[in-house]
Amino acid sequence: MSTKNATYGLKPEIVESKVGRSKPETSVALHLCQLPALIDEHTWRLTADPPASKIARSAAQKVISSTSDDRVDFIVLPECSVTLQDASSLVTTFRNSAAVSSALILGLEVAEAPELLEFCDAHSAQPDRTLELLRTAARRSRANVSLVALKPRGGQTKTFVQIKLFPSRFESRNGVPPALRGDCIHRFIFEGVSFIVLACSDLISRPTGRVLRTVDIIDFCLLKRNISLDFLFNIQHNPSPDHHGFHHSLSRLYDDGTGLHSELCVVLLNAYIPGSKVAGGHSKVLFHKNKRLQPFFPVKQLPVPVVGYELPAAPCRARLLMHRLPKHWERHETCPVEIESTDSEAPGSPPVEPLQYAYIFQLETQETFDTYTYKALVHRYASLGMYTQAVEAADRAAEESRSRGDYLEACRCIHICGNQHRHFGYLSLATRKYHEALSLAADTLSGDDRVEAQLTLWRLKGGLNLVENTLINCDYTLARKNNDRLVRNLQEFASSRRLTAKERERLKIYRLHAERQIAESRRMQGFYLRSFKDFRKIYGNYRYWQHEAKAMAALGMAESLRMLGQYDKAQSLYDEVWSYGESGGDERLKARLLRMKIELVRAWRGTVEKDQLEQFKAISRKRSFIYGLIYAGLISASLQLSQNPDDARQSFRDVLSFIRESGHQKLEVAHAELGIAESFRMVGDGKEACKYYRKCLNFYSASQVSWGVVRAIVGLRAIDGAEPQHPKWLKARIKGVDQILLERPVVDPDILVVGFP
């Protein structure tokens, strides 16, 4: 079956080959073999040192053994990476040993037409038009050929060959390039996955005398006609993988202004070239910039509207798993792509660690500045834990918006900057930014009744309320009243205006965020059952694609259950949230969740999983999360109490010093002082212990934190047996682990500093 392009008069023609049966929601594994290959510049044959073809055959055989029947596996080797003899052996192994739904893509060593024709006949290669080119070619003509072998379900393995369309100037012998040029591009539909294979310069070249490049032909003949294309594989033997020609073609392919290409994944698989200036390598897997991938460090920017991953300049093998094809990814989800395994293929080379990969996104320049790009950059920097860079990007976006007179956008950007300070624990700086944005809004947006303007004002007030009343002053009652008022304002505004569906959705989302803060205030004050029900309702009201918000609501449910002593149910919810943190790359959420899981295990089983604690400390240090560092210190200090109370006391004092240097975390100050009180009680110094217990009790009572009130009361009672006066509100709300501890006649060592809320 042929996809005709005569309407446009374009060459080469795109030929469609369908193999296997389609199935919905296909998962895909890309096995990328970035292998060492050195080619003799006179003969264009692979050299024996390193034994590139043998390495390629060995690597592919390893991958073939790891293919799976429950997905589509693509085994991809670079251009000109395998001799005809080794390729013949490899195709046979693939046919006999690979799982069904597997595809093998590789570049054959440049060879003369008769040799290639003999190889094709031996493996019943298709299509006939390519074989005819080889038959009619002059005897000494050479060709650069790509091979595609497909093993479908319930059918025989089929082999296809495609001659390179535009041999590059490097493929010359004594200045004469290979004589044969291909006349068609295969579009394969294999098990429901559509893909095209091009060889190196095919991606950037154009037919002689024409304006359009190969990527333009693919664009006009497929993408603009809504004909599906899931993958474009470009196999290379390229010493300059970041040549501007490739960037230019990728820009033409992805930056068409219509979004029709956003479902396409481009795989640029290059060879590692020992001795070349940049050593080749740097293979890439790229998606349209509107896809959300899990970021990591280091970051590499390209002048192309893409995001993706890049392999290092080293011989390696990587496997990328996609749980669904890009066309089935939800718009707002963090896309389900995992780098599952890596190893080295060069003898004696060390394995390639995952952190040697680069995360790719679009290069920002002053000439193409827009606030959307910089807000996206803030999000990526924040995910990487690069606090300073995230704040600088937000500040720059705010300055640019202000200079253009777009004060609404400037307020939004300042709000984002305040959020970054808050997320990383710098509360005084966050407060300053929120006040700055509110002051600018009062000067420039007064009387502006647009939905976006009103929503921005409410978000600023909500952020300020969260920082000042919840995080700094721990006045949860006032914070809850302010959020109640905010919810009423949102509901009244929505009922009094004629709003579009999109505007109503945005108001609803922020109302749910405010309700989540109300539930959190209730949880901190000991209304655990009520907060669980509130979080459960909020969780159900978030849309299915609002993964981060649903994860936070699920975390609130789990925390409420933990405080109620329902540890098994809390554990299952923690696991659900952890799966989001893993797939979404939200390190801040993972750090918070690790802390909660540590507290759960301590309260439930009386032990600590050291691996989790070390992982929690590592993420907090690496990502500069102030709250993570504080709670890592609190947990570590509390673990010392039963063994060495004096050392534990010093550790709690160190945490206090860190808190006072970094911000205004009053609740955490009380937690540290509770630990100091415990350390004095455990060495028999009742006087000092009472001093700290009463200090903590006064703070916890004023903030109505029932967790702390109960523990301070129990500590005081354990010293002299007298029952301290209970706050009037305590009896009506005490539940779960707080009630059990208060009614327990004997206090175990260090029990009072287990399970921080």
PDB file of C-alpha atoms in Angstrom, residues 47-139:
ATOM      1  CA  THR A  47      37.858  -0.968  10.908  1.00  0.00           C
ATOM      2  CA  ALA A  48      38.888  -3.986  12.942  1.00  0.00           C
ATOM      3  CA  ASP A  49      40.088  -1.831  15.856  1.00  0.00           C
ATOM      4  CA  PRO A  50      37.845  -1.380  17.697  1.00  0.00           C
ATOM      5  CA  PRO A  51      35.929  -4.450  16.470  1.00  0.00           C
ATOM      6  CA  ALA A  52      32.806  -2.355  15.958  1.00  0.00           C
ATOM      7  CA  SER A  53      30.712  -4.912  14.112  1.00  0.00           C
ATOM      8  CA  LYS A  54      31.395  -7.631  16.695  1.00  0.00           C
ATOM      9  CA  ILE A  55      30.505  -5.233  19.520  1.00  0.00           C
ATOM     10  CA  ALA A  56      27.297  -4.263  17.712  1.00  0.00           C
ATOM     11  CA  ARG A  57      26.304  -7.882  17.156  1.00  0.00           C
ATOM     12  CA  SER A  58      26.997  -8.751  20.802  1.00  0.00           C
ATOM     13  CA  ALA A  59      25.043  -5.745  22.072  1.00  0.00           C
ATOM     14  CA  ALA A  60      22.052  -6.492  19.868  1.00  0.00           C
ATOM     15  CA  GLN A  61      22.038 -10.137  20.934  1.00  0.00           C
ATOM     16  CA  LYS A  62      21.921  -9.042  24.601  1.00  0.00           C
ATOM     17  CA  VAL A  63      18.989  -6.763  23.871  1.00  0.00           C
ATOM     18  CA  ILE A  64      17.149  -9.431  21.877  1.00  0.00           C
ATOM     19  CA  SER A  65      17.167 -11.652  24.949  1.00  0.00           C
ATOM     20  CA  SER A  66      15.471  -8.904  26.999  1.00  0.00           C
ATOM     21  CA  THR A  67      12.547  -8.245  24.654  1.00  0.00           C
ATOM     22  CA  SER A  68       9.024  -8.854  25.948  1.00  0.00           C
ATOM     23  CA  ASP A  69       5.787 -10.110  24.409  1.00  0.00           C
ATOM     24  CA  ASP A  70       3.634  -7.533  26.222  1.00  0.00           C
ATOM     25  CA  ARG A  71       5.000  -4.445  24.450  1.00  0.00           C
ATOM     26  CA  VAL A  72       6.598  -3.315  21.184  1.00  0.00           C
ATOM     27  CA  ASP A  73      10.412  -3.438  21.412  1.00  0.00           C
ATOM     28  CA  PHE A  74      12.591  -1.354  19.080  1.00  0.00           C
ATOM     29  CA  ILE A  75      16.250  -2.446  18.966  1.00  0.00           C
ATOM     30  CA  VAL A  76      18.148   0.391  17.303  1.00  0.00           C
ATOM     31  CA  LEU A  77      21.787   0.385  16.187  1.00  0.00           C
ATOM     32  CA  PRO A  78      23.665   3.267  14.502  1.00  0.00           C
ATOM     33  CA  GLU A  79      24.315   3.864  10.827  1.00  0.00           C
ATOM     34  CA  CYS A  80      27.104   1.783   9.209  1.00  0.00           C
ATOM     35  CA  SER A  81      27.526  -0.250  12.410  1.00  0.00           C
ATOM     36  CA  VAL A  82      27.423  -3.891  11.228  1.00  0.00           C
ATOM     37  CA  THR A  83      29.155  -5.834   8.445  1.00  0.00           C
ATOM     38  CA  LEU A  84      27.012  -7.898   6.094  1.00  0.00           C
ATOM     39  CA  GLN A  85      28.284 -11.115   7.661  1.00  0.00           C
ATOM     40  CA  ASP A  86      27.474 -10.058  11.224  1.00  0.00           C
ATOM     41  CA  ALA A  87      24.169  -8.556  10.107  1.00  0.00           C
ATOM     42  CA  SER A  88      23.180 -11.880   8.565  1.00  0.00           C
ATOM     43  CA  SER A  89      23.910 -13.667  11.839  1.00  0.00           C
ATOM     44  CA  LEU A  90      22.071 -10.991  13.785  1.00  0.00           C
ATOM     45  CA  VAL A  91      18.917 -11.191  11.637  1.00  0.00           C
ATOM     46  CA  THR A  92      18.872 -14.957  12.119  1.00  0.00           C
ATOM     47  CA  THR A  93      19.196 -14.567  15.892  1.00  0.00           C
ATOM     48  CA  PHE A  94      16.453 -11.938  15.865  1.00  0.00           C
ATOM     49  CA  ARG A  95      14.136 -14.185  13.869  1.00  0.00           C
ATOM     50  CA  ASN A  96      14.674 -17.161  16.190  1.00  0.00           C
ATOM     51  CA  SER A  97      15.013 -15.567  19.629  1.00  0.00           C
ATOM     52  CA  ALA A  98      13.324 -12.164  19.799  1.00  0.00           C
ATOM     53  CA  ALA A  99       9.912 -11.807  21.405  1.00  0.00           C
ATOM     54  CA  VAL A 100       6.988 -11.150  19.126  1.00  0.00           C
ATOM     55  CA  SER A 101       6.232  -7.479  18.457  1.00  0.00           C
ATOM     56  CA  SER A 102       9.954  -6.711  18.187  1.00  0.00           C
ATOM     57  CA  ALA A 103      11.651  -4.521  15.580  1.00  0.00           C
ATOM     58  CA  LEU A 104      15.358  -4.416  14.671  1.00  0.00           C
ATOM     59  CA  ILE A 105      16.741  -1.244  13.039  1.00  0.00           C
ATOM     60  CA  LEU A 106      20.386  -0.988  12.032  1.00  0.00           C
ATOM     61  CA  GLY A 107      22.746   0.472   9.479  1.00  0.00           C
ATOM     62  CA  LEU A 108      24.708  -1.891   7.239  1.00  0.00           C
ATOM     63  CA  GLU A 109      28.309  -1.201   6.396  1.00  0.00           C
ATOM     64  CA  VAL A 110      28.639   0.609   3.049  1.00  0.00           C
ATOM     65  CA  ALA A 111      29.043  -2.139   0.452  1.00  0.00           C
ATOM     66  CA  GLU A 112      28.911  -2.702  -3.291  1.00  0.00           C
ATOM     67  CA  ALA A 113      25.615  -3.475  -5.003  1.00  0.00           C
ATOM     68  CA  PRO A 114      26.243  -7.183  -5.725  1.00  0.00           C
ATOM     69  CA  GLU A 115      27.135  -7.862  -2.087  1.00  0.00           C
ATOM     70  CA  LEU A 116      24.032  -6.074  -0.888  1.00  0.00           C
ATOM     71  CA  LEU A 117      21.824  -7.881  -3.389  1.00  0.00           C
ATOM     72  CA  GLU A 118      23.156 -11.254  -2.232  1.00  0.00           C
ATOM     73  CA  PHE A 119      22.428 -10.302   1.375  1.00  0.00           C
ATOM     74  CA  CYS A 120      18.886  -9.185   0.492  1.00  0.00           C
ATOM     75  CA  ASP A 121      18.146 -12.375  -1.418  1.00  0.00           C
ATOM     76  CA  ALA A 122      19.372 -14.486   1.517  1.00  0.00           C
ATOM     77  CA  HIS A 123      16.889 -12.815   3.869  1.00  0.00           C
ATOM     78  CA  SER A 124      13.993 -12.267   1.420  1.00  0.00           C
ATOM     79  CA  ALA A 125      14.282  -8.526   1.891  1.00  0.00           C
ATOM     80  CA  GLN A 126      11.691  -6.073   0.556  1.00  0.00           C
ATOM     81  CA  PRO A 127      10.672  -3.927  -1.327  1.00  0.00           C
ATOM     82  CA  ASP A 128      11.119  -4.976  -4.938  1.00  0.00           C
ATOM     83  CA  ARG A 129      11.777  -1.410  -6.094  1.00  0.00           C
ATOM     84  CA  THR A 130      14.871  -1.199  -3.876  1.00  0.00           C
ATOM     85  CA  LEU A 131      16.084  -4.608  -5.030  1.00  0.00           C
ATOM     86  CA  GLU A 132      15.637  -3.470  -8.624  1.00  0.00           C
ATOM     87  CA  LEU A 133      17.883  -0.457  -7.943  1.00  0.00           C
ATOM     88  CA  LEU A 134      20.584  -2.814  -6.725  1.00  0.00           C
ATOM     89  CA  ARG A 135      20.171  -5.187  -9.699  1.00  0.00           C
ATOM     90  CA  THR A 136      20.444  -2.435 -12.305  1.00  0.00           C
ATOM     91  CA  ALA A 137      23.309  -0.582 -10.609  1.00  0.00           C
ATOM     92  CA  ALA A 138      26.804  -0.582 -12.051  1.00  0.00           C
ATOM     93  CA  ARG A 139      28.929  -3.392 -10.639  1.00  0.00           C
TER      94      ARG A 139
END
